[in-house]
Coordinates of C-alpha atoms and ligand atoms in Angstrom, one line a residue:
X1 CA 52.7 -64.2 -63.6
X2 CA 52.1 -61.5 -65.7
X3 CA 48.5 -60.2 -65.5
X4 CA 47.1 -58.5 -68.2
X5 CA 45.2 -54.6 -67.1
X6 CA 43.6 -51.4 -69.1
X7 CA 43.8 -48.0 -68.3
X8 CA 40.5 -46.3 -68.7
X9 CA 40.2 -42.7 -70.0
X10 CA 44.6 -42.4 -71.4
X11 CA 44.7 -38.7 -70.3
X12 CA 47.3 -36.3 -67.6
X13 CA 47.9 -39.0 -65.3
X14 CA 47.7 -42.1 -66.9
X15 CA 50.3 -41.0 -69.2
X16 CA 52.2 -39.9 -66.9
X17 CA 52.0 -42.5 -63.5
X18 CA 50.1 -46.0 -64.6
X19 CA 51.5 -46.7 -68.6
X20 CA 54.9 -46.1 -67.8
X21 CA 54.7 -48.3 -64.1
X22 CA 52.9 -51.0 -65.9
X23 CA 55.9 -50.9 -68.6
X24 CA 58.9 -50.9 -65.8
X25 CA 56.6 -53.7 -63.3
X26 CA 57.4 -57.9 -62.5
X27 CA 53.6 -57.9 -61.9
X28 CA 51.2 -56.3 -64.7
X29 CA 51.4 -55.4 -68.2
X30 CA 49.1 -53.1 -70.3
X31 CA 46.9 -55.4 -72.2
X32 CA 45.1 -53.0 -73.6
X33 CA 42.6 -49.4 -72.9
X34 CA 39.0 -48.1 -73.2
X35 CA 40.0 -44.2 -74.8
X36 CA 37.5 -41.5 -76.9
X37 CA 40.8 -41.3 -78.5
X38 CA 44.4 -42.3 -77.7
X39 CA 45.2 -44.7 -80.5
X40 CA 49.0 -45.5 -81.0
X41 CA 49.3 -47.2 -77.7
X42 CA 50.4 -50.8 -79.3
X43 CA 47.5 -52.7 -77.3
X44 CA 44.4 -52.8 -78.7
X45 CA 41.8 -49.7 -77.5
X46 CA 38.2 -49.9 -77.5
X47 CA 35.8 -46.6 -76.3
X48 CA 33.4 -49.0 -73.5
X49 CA 35.2 -51.9 -71.3
X50 CA 32.7 -54.9 -72.2
X51 CA 34.2 -54.5 -75.9
X52 CA 37.7 -54.4 -75.4
X53 CA 36.8 -57.8 -72.5
X54 CA 35.6 -59.3 -75.7
X55 CA 38.4 -58.3 -78.4
X56 CA 40.9 -59.2 -75.0
X57 CA 39.3 -62.5 -73.4
X58 CA 42.7 -63.1 -70.8
X59 CA 42.5 -58.9 -69.2
X60 CA 42.7 -59.8 -65.8
X61 CA 42.1 -55.8 -64.8
X62 CA 41.7 -52.4 -65.0
X63 CA 43.9 -49.0 -63.7
X64 CA 40.4 -46.7 -64.0
X65 CA 42.0 -42.8 -64.7
X66 CA 38.5 -40.7 -65.9
X67 CA 37.9 -38.1 -63.9
X68 CA 34.6 -39.4 -60.5
X69 CA 31.8 -39.4 -62.7
X70 CA 30.2 -43.1 -63.4
X71 CA 32.4 -44.7 -61.0
X72 CA 29.9 -47.2 -60.0
X73 CA 28.5 -48.5 -63.0
X74 CA 32.0 -48.7 -64.3
X75 CA 33.1 -50.7 -61.4
X76 CA 29.5 -52.7 -61.8
X77 CA 30.6 -53.3 -65.0
X78 CA 34.2 -54.6 -64.5
X79 CA 33.2 -56.7 -62.3
X80 CA 30.6 -58.4 -64.7
X81 CA 33.3 -59.3 -66.7
X82 CA 35.6 -60.3 -63.7
X83 CA 38.0 -58.2 -63.7
X84 CA 39.8 -56.5 -60.9
X85 CA 40.1 -52.6 -60.4
X86 CA 42.6 -50.0 -58.8
X87 CA 40.4 -47.3 -58.2
X88 CA 42.4 -43.6 -58.9
X89 CA 41.3 -40.7 -56.2
X90 CA 39.2 -39.1 -55.8
X91 CA 36.6 -42.5 -55.6
X92 CA 33.2 -41.3 -56.7
X93 CA 30.9 -38.6 -57.4
X94 CA 29.3 -38.3 -53.8
X95 CA 29.9 -40.1 -50.5
X96 CA 26.8 -43.4 -51.1
X97 CA 28.1 -44.4 -54.7
X98 CA 31.8 -45.0 -52.5
X99 CA 30.0 -46.4 -49.8
X100 CA 28.7 -49.1 -52.3
X101 CA 32.0 -49.9 -54.2
X102 CA 33.2 -52.6 -51.5
X103 CA 29.7 -54.3 -50.7
X104 CA 30.3 -54.5 -54.3
X105 CA 33.7 -56.4 -54.7
X106 CA 32.7 -58.4 -51.9
X107 CA 30.0 -60.1 -53.7
X108 CA 31.5 -60.3 -57.0
X109 CA 34.8 -62.1 -55.2
X110 CA 37.2 -60.0 -56.9
X111 CA 39.7 -57.3 -56.0
X112 CA 39.2 -53.2 -55.9
X113 CA 42.1 -50.7 -54.8
X114 CA 40.6 -47.8 -53.5
X115 CA 43.9 -45.6 -54.6
X116 CA 45.1 -43.4 -52.5
X117 CA 48.9 -42.9 -54.3
X118 CA 50.1 -40.0 -52.0
X119 CA 50.6 -42.8 -49.2
X120 CA 52.7 -44.6 -51.5
X121 CA 55.2 -41.4 -51.3
X122 CA 57.9 -42.6 -50.0
X123 CA 58.3 -40.8 -46.8
X124 CA 54.8 -41.6 -45.1
X125 CA 55.2 -45.0 -43.9
X126 CA 58.6 -43.9 -42.1
X127 CA 56.8 -41.0 -40.5
X128 CA 53.1 -43.0 -40.3
X129 CA 56.5 -45.6 -38.0
X130 CA 58.5 -42.3 -36.4
X131 CA 54.3 -41.3 -34.8
X132 CA 53.6 -44.4 -32.8
X133 CA 54.2 -43.9 -29.3
X134 CA 54.5 -39.8 -29.3
X135 CA 52.4 -37.5 -28.6
X136 CA 51.1 -34.4 -31.2
X137 CA 50.6 -31.4 -30.3
X138 CA 49.4 -30.3 -33.7
X139 CA 49.7 -30.5 -37.2
X140 CA 49.2 -27.8 -40.3
X141 CA 49.1 -29.0 -43.3
X142 CA 49.7 -26.8 -46.1
X143 CA 48.7 -27.8 -49.5
X144 CA 49.4 -25.0 -52.4
X145 CA 49.2 -25.5 -55.9
X146 CA 49.0 -23.3 -58.7
X147 CA 46.1 -25.6 -61.3
X148 CA 47.1 -23.7 -64.2
X149 CA 50.3 -25.6 -63.9
X150 CA 48.9 -29.1 -63.2
X151 CA 45.8 -29.8 -64.3
X152 CA 46.1 -27.1 -67.7
X153 CA 42.3 -26.8 -69.1
X154 CA 40.5 -30.3 -67.1
X155 CA 37.2 -28.9 -66.7
X156 CA 36.2 -31.8 -64.8
X157 CA 38.4 -30.5 -61.7
X158 CA 35.9 -27.4 -60.7
X159 CA 32.8 -30.3 -60.7
X160 CA 30.9 -29.2 -57.7
X161 CA 32.6 -31.5 -55.1
X162 CA 36.2 -31.6 -56.5
X163 CA 37.5 -27.7 -56.7
X164 CA 40.4 -27.9 -54.5
X165 CA 39.9 -30.7 -52.8
X166 CA 40.7 -32.8 -55.8
X167 CA 44.8 -31.8 -54.3
X168 CA 43.5 -31.5 -51.5
X169 CA 42.3 -35.1 -50.3
X170 CA 45.8 -35.9 -50.8
X171 CA 46.8 -34.7 -47.9
X172 CA 43.6 -36.7 -45.3
X173 CA 44.8 -40.1 -47.3
X174 CA 48.1 -39.1 -45.4
X175 CA 47.0 -37.4 -42.6
X176 CA 43.4 -40.5 -41.8
X177 CA 47.3 -43.0 -42.5
X178 CA 50.1 -41.2 -39.9
X179 CA 48.0 -40.0 -36.8
X180 CA 46.7 -42.7 -34.9
X181 CA 43.7 -40.7 -34.0
X182 CA 40.2 -40.4 -35.2
X183 CA 39.6 -37.1 -37.1
X184 CA 36.4 -35.1 -37.8
X185 CA 36.4 -31.5 -39.7
X186 CA 35.1 -28.6 -36.8
X187 CA 35.5 -25.5 -39.4
X188 CA 34.9 -25.1 -43.2
X189 CA 35.6 -21.8 -45.3
X190 CA 35.0 -22.3 -49.2
X191 CA 36.3 -19.2 -51.5
X192 CA 35.1 -20.0 -55.0
X193 CA 35.4 -18.6 -58.2
X194 CA 32.7 -16.6 -59.1
X195 CA 32.1 -18.0 -62.5
X196 CA 32.7 -21.5 -60.8
X197 CA 31.5 -23.8 -58.8
X198 CA 34.2 -25.1 -56.3
X199 CA 36.4 -24.1 -54.1
X200 CA 39.5 -22.5 -55.1
X201 CA 40.5 -22.6 -51.5
X202 CA 39.5 -23.7 -48.6
X203 CA 40.4 -23.1 -44.7
X204 CA 39.5 -26.2 -42.7
X205 CA 40.4 -26.7 -38.7
X206 CA 39.5 -30.6 -38.1
X207 CA 39.8 -31.5 -34.6
X208 CA 41.2 -35.1 -33.5
X209 CA 40.7 -38.0 -30.8
X210 CA 44.2 -37.8 -29.0
X211 CA 43.0 -34.1 -28.6
X212 CA 44.9 -31.5 -30.9
X213 CA 43.7 -29.4 -34.2
X214 CA 44.8 -29.9 -37.6
X215 CA 44.7 -26.6 -39.5
X216 CA 44.6 -27.0 -42.8
X217 CA 45.4 -24.9 -45.7
X218 CA 44.6 -26.1 -49.8
X219 CA 44.3 -23.5 -53.2
X220 CA 45.0 -24.1 -56.0
X221 CA 46.1 -20.5 -57.3
X222 CA 49.5 -20.5 -55.6
X223 CA 52.1 -18.6 -58.1
X224 CA 55.7 -19.1 -57.7
X225 CA 57.0 -21.9 -55.1
X226 CA 54.2 -24.2 -54.4
X227 CA 53.9 -26.3 -51.0
X228 CA 52.9 -29.5 -49.9
X229 CA 53.6 -30.3 -46.4
X230 CA 52.1 -31.9 -43.4
X231 CA 54.0 -30.2 -40.5
X232 CA 53.8 -32.3 -37.0
X233 CA 54.4 -30.7 -33.5
X234 CA 54.9 -33.0 -30.6
X235 CA 55.4 -33.4 -27.4
X236 CA 59.3 -33.2 -28.1
X237 CA 60.2 -32.5 -31.8
X238 CA 59.0 -31.2 -34.5
X239 CA 58.8 -32.8 -37.9
X240 CA 57.4 -32.2 -41.7
X241 CA 56.5 -34.7 -44.1
X242 CA 57.7 -32.4 -46.9
X243 CA 57.1 -32.2 -51.5
X244 CA 53.9 -34.2 -50.6
X245 CA 55.7 -37.1 -49.1
X246 CA 58.5 -37.7 -50.5
X247 CA 60.7 -36.1 -48.1
X248 CA 60.2 -35.7 -44.6
X249 CA 62.7 -33.8 -41.4
X250 CA 63.0 -33.9 -38.5
X251 CA 63.4 -30.8 -36.2
X252 CA 64.7 -29.6 -40.0
X253 CA 66.9 -32.7 -41.0
X254 CA 65.6 -34.3 -43.6
X255 CA 65.7 -38.1 -43.0
X256 CA 67.7 -40.7 -44.9
X257 CA 64.9 -43.0 -47.2
X258 CA 65.1 -46.6 -46.8
X259 CA 62.6 -46.9 -49.6
X260 CA 62.8 -44.2 -52.2
X261 CA 60.9 -45.9 -55.1
X262 CA 57.9 -44.0 -56.9
X263 CA 54.8 -43.7 -55.8
X264 CA 53.0 -45.2 -58.6
X265 CA 55.5 -48.5 -58.3
X266 CA 54.2 -49.4 -54.5
X267 CA 50.8 -48.6 -55.8
X268 CA 51.3 -51.3 -58.3
X269 CA 53.0 -53.1 -56.0
X270 CA 49.8 -53.2 -53.0
X271 CA 47.5 -54.2 -55.8
X272 CA 49.3 -57.0 -57.1
X273 CA 49.7 -58.5 -54.1
X274 CA 45.4 -57.7 -53.2
X275 CA 45.0 -59.5 -55.5
X276 CA 47.4 -62.8 -55.0
X277 CA 45.3 -62.1 -51.4
X278 CA 41.9 -62.6 -52.8
X279 CA 41.7 -59.4 -50.7
X280 CA 40.7 -55.4 -51.6
X281 CA 41.5 -51.8 -49.9
X282 CA 38.4 -49.3 -49.7
X283 CA 39.6 -46.9 -46.9
X284 CA 37.5 -43.3 -47.3
X285 CA 38.1 -42.1 -44.4
X286 CA 39.5 -38.7 -46.8
X287 CA 36.6 -38.8 -48.9
X288 CA 34.5 -38.6 -46.0
X289 CA 36.5 -35.9 -44.4
X290 CA 35.7 -34.2 -47.6
X291 CA 32.0 -34.4 -48.1
X292 CA 32.2 -32.9 -44.4
X293 CA 34.4 -30.0 -45.1
X294 CA 31.6 -29.4 -47.6
X295 CA 28.8 -30.2 -45.5
X296 CA 29.6 -27.6 -43.5
X297 CA 31.3 -25.2 -45.3
X298 CA 30.6 -21.0 -44.6
X299 CA 31.0 -20.7 -48.2
X300 CA 32.6 -17.1 -50.2
X301 CA 33.0 -15.7 -53.3
X302 CA 36.6 -14.8 -54.8
X303 CA 37.0 -14.0 -57.6
X304 CA 36.7 -15.1 -61.5
X305 CA 38.7 -17.8 -62.3
X306 CA 40.2 -18.1 -65.9
X307 CA 43.1 -20.4 -67.1
X308 CA 44.7 -17.9 -69.0
X309 CA 44.6 -15.1 -65.5
Ligands
NAP420 P1 42.4 -35.7 -67.2 O1 44.2 -35.7 -67.4 O2 41.5 -35.3 -68.0 O3 42.6 -37.6 -68.3 C1 41.0 -37.5 -67.7 C2 40.6 -38.8 -69.1 O4 39.5 -39.5 -68.6 C3 40.7 -38.6 -70.6 O5 41.4 -38.1 -71.2 C4 39.4 -39.1 -70.5 O6 40.2 -40.3 -71.9 C5 38.9 -39.8 -69.9 N1 37.0 -39.3 -69.4 C6 36.1 -40.2 -68.7 N2 35.4 -39.8 -68.6 C7 35.7 -38.0 -68.8 C8 35.5 -37.2 -68.6 N3 33.7 -37.1 -68.2 N4 35.7 -36.0 -68.4 C9 36.5 -35.8 -68.8 N5 37.7 -37.2 -69.4 C10 36.6 -37.7 -69.3 O7 42.1 -36.6 -66.2 P2 43.8 -36.7 -64.5 O8 44.8 -35.8 -64.8 O9 44.4 -38.1 -65.5 O10 43.0 -37.6 -63.8 C11 42.0 -38.8 -64.2 C12 42.1 -39.4 -61.9 O11 42.4 -39.1 -61.5 C13 40.9 -37.7 -61.6 O12 40.3 -38.8 -59.9 C14 43.0 -37.6 -61.0 O13 42.0 -36.7 -59.4 C15 43.1 -38.7 -60.7 N6 44.7 -38.4 -60.4 C16 45.1 -37.0 -61.6 C17 46.3 -36.4 -60.7 C18 47.6 -35.2 -62.3 O14 48.4 -35.3 -61.4 N7 46.3 -34.9 -62.9 C19 47.7 -37.6 -59.6 C20 47.2 -37.9 -59.3 C21 45.3 -39.2 -59.5 P3 39.8 -40.9 -72.9 O15 40.6 -39.5 -73.7 O16 41.1 -42.0 -73.7 O17 38.5 -41.0 -73.8

């Protein structure tokens, strides 16, 4: 049976990914939206969730596509209305707030998927399986993109605690999924534009309990070719996740993929499975690494950031 779901926040990711994925889904259909501006969706749109639930009484789930502000209040409102929740990354404004998510879902008896869409990229699971039993020597992450291209005009992205970690947390979500080690941040250097409150670049050194390091470079100021790669040197091979996890190679040879469905198709399948099984999935490890990067971070001032520079 198809589950009636509503979008909360109709911005870039809701339009680029959630709407087309729901339209193509066998498990969900779009039944409404909470939005301050959208009016042309062919479904009821209201300014808040409680009003939307009154207008669409059979609404069963929401996908939260707002920036990571005020999420706990929204989550509690959704649970009080009996709704299941798919929450976009990053989870919240603070770690303490995010840690209240799973207990809230348990107490409400509802499903919460704290989503990490990059974990659903086609090459992530094959890479994870390949790494089982390998001895990892070193990992290098380069997540280098131009914020002007990928997040045009999104002022919220410069809020304290966000900046380049908005895409960077995607790399950390893959890292925590594929490595069998516990990870902790050892060094962090944050470059913060003089006119902003969040980093435009970050360099991290993360140590893995298996005894190797992970070198991380995040940039929001990458001109020319963009890069979202994770390189893993093992005792015998070198494997690389490319294009944010949509492809992978061993020893420079691209590997075939058994299942190349898009990330968000898998994400919505995961949400449907969790609802069917009465379960939640709230893994905060990527967010903890980000919190520790800020906790330990040495800061250096970068030139002013301007959208049209
Ligand atoms: P966006 O384009 O700025 O859209 C966010 C929407 O949320 C707005 O259009 C607005 O919807 C609503 N909103 C509610 N409170 C807001 C506030 N204080 N400031 C701005 N918007 C507010 O952002 P987005 O790129 O879609 O990102 C939303 C979430 O998805 C973030 O957590 C982001 O990390 C995640 N995400 C983004 C991408 C991407 O490529 N952009 C990829 C994956 C995940 P209404 O106008 O309808 O009220």
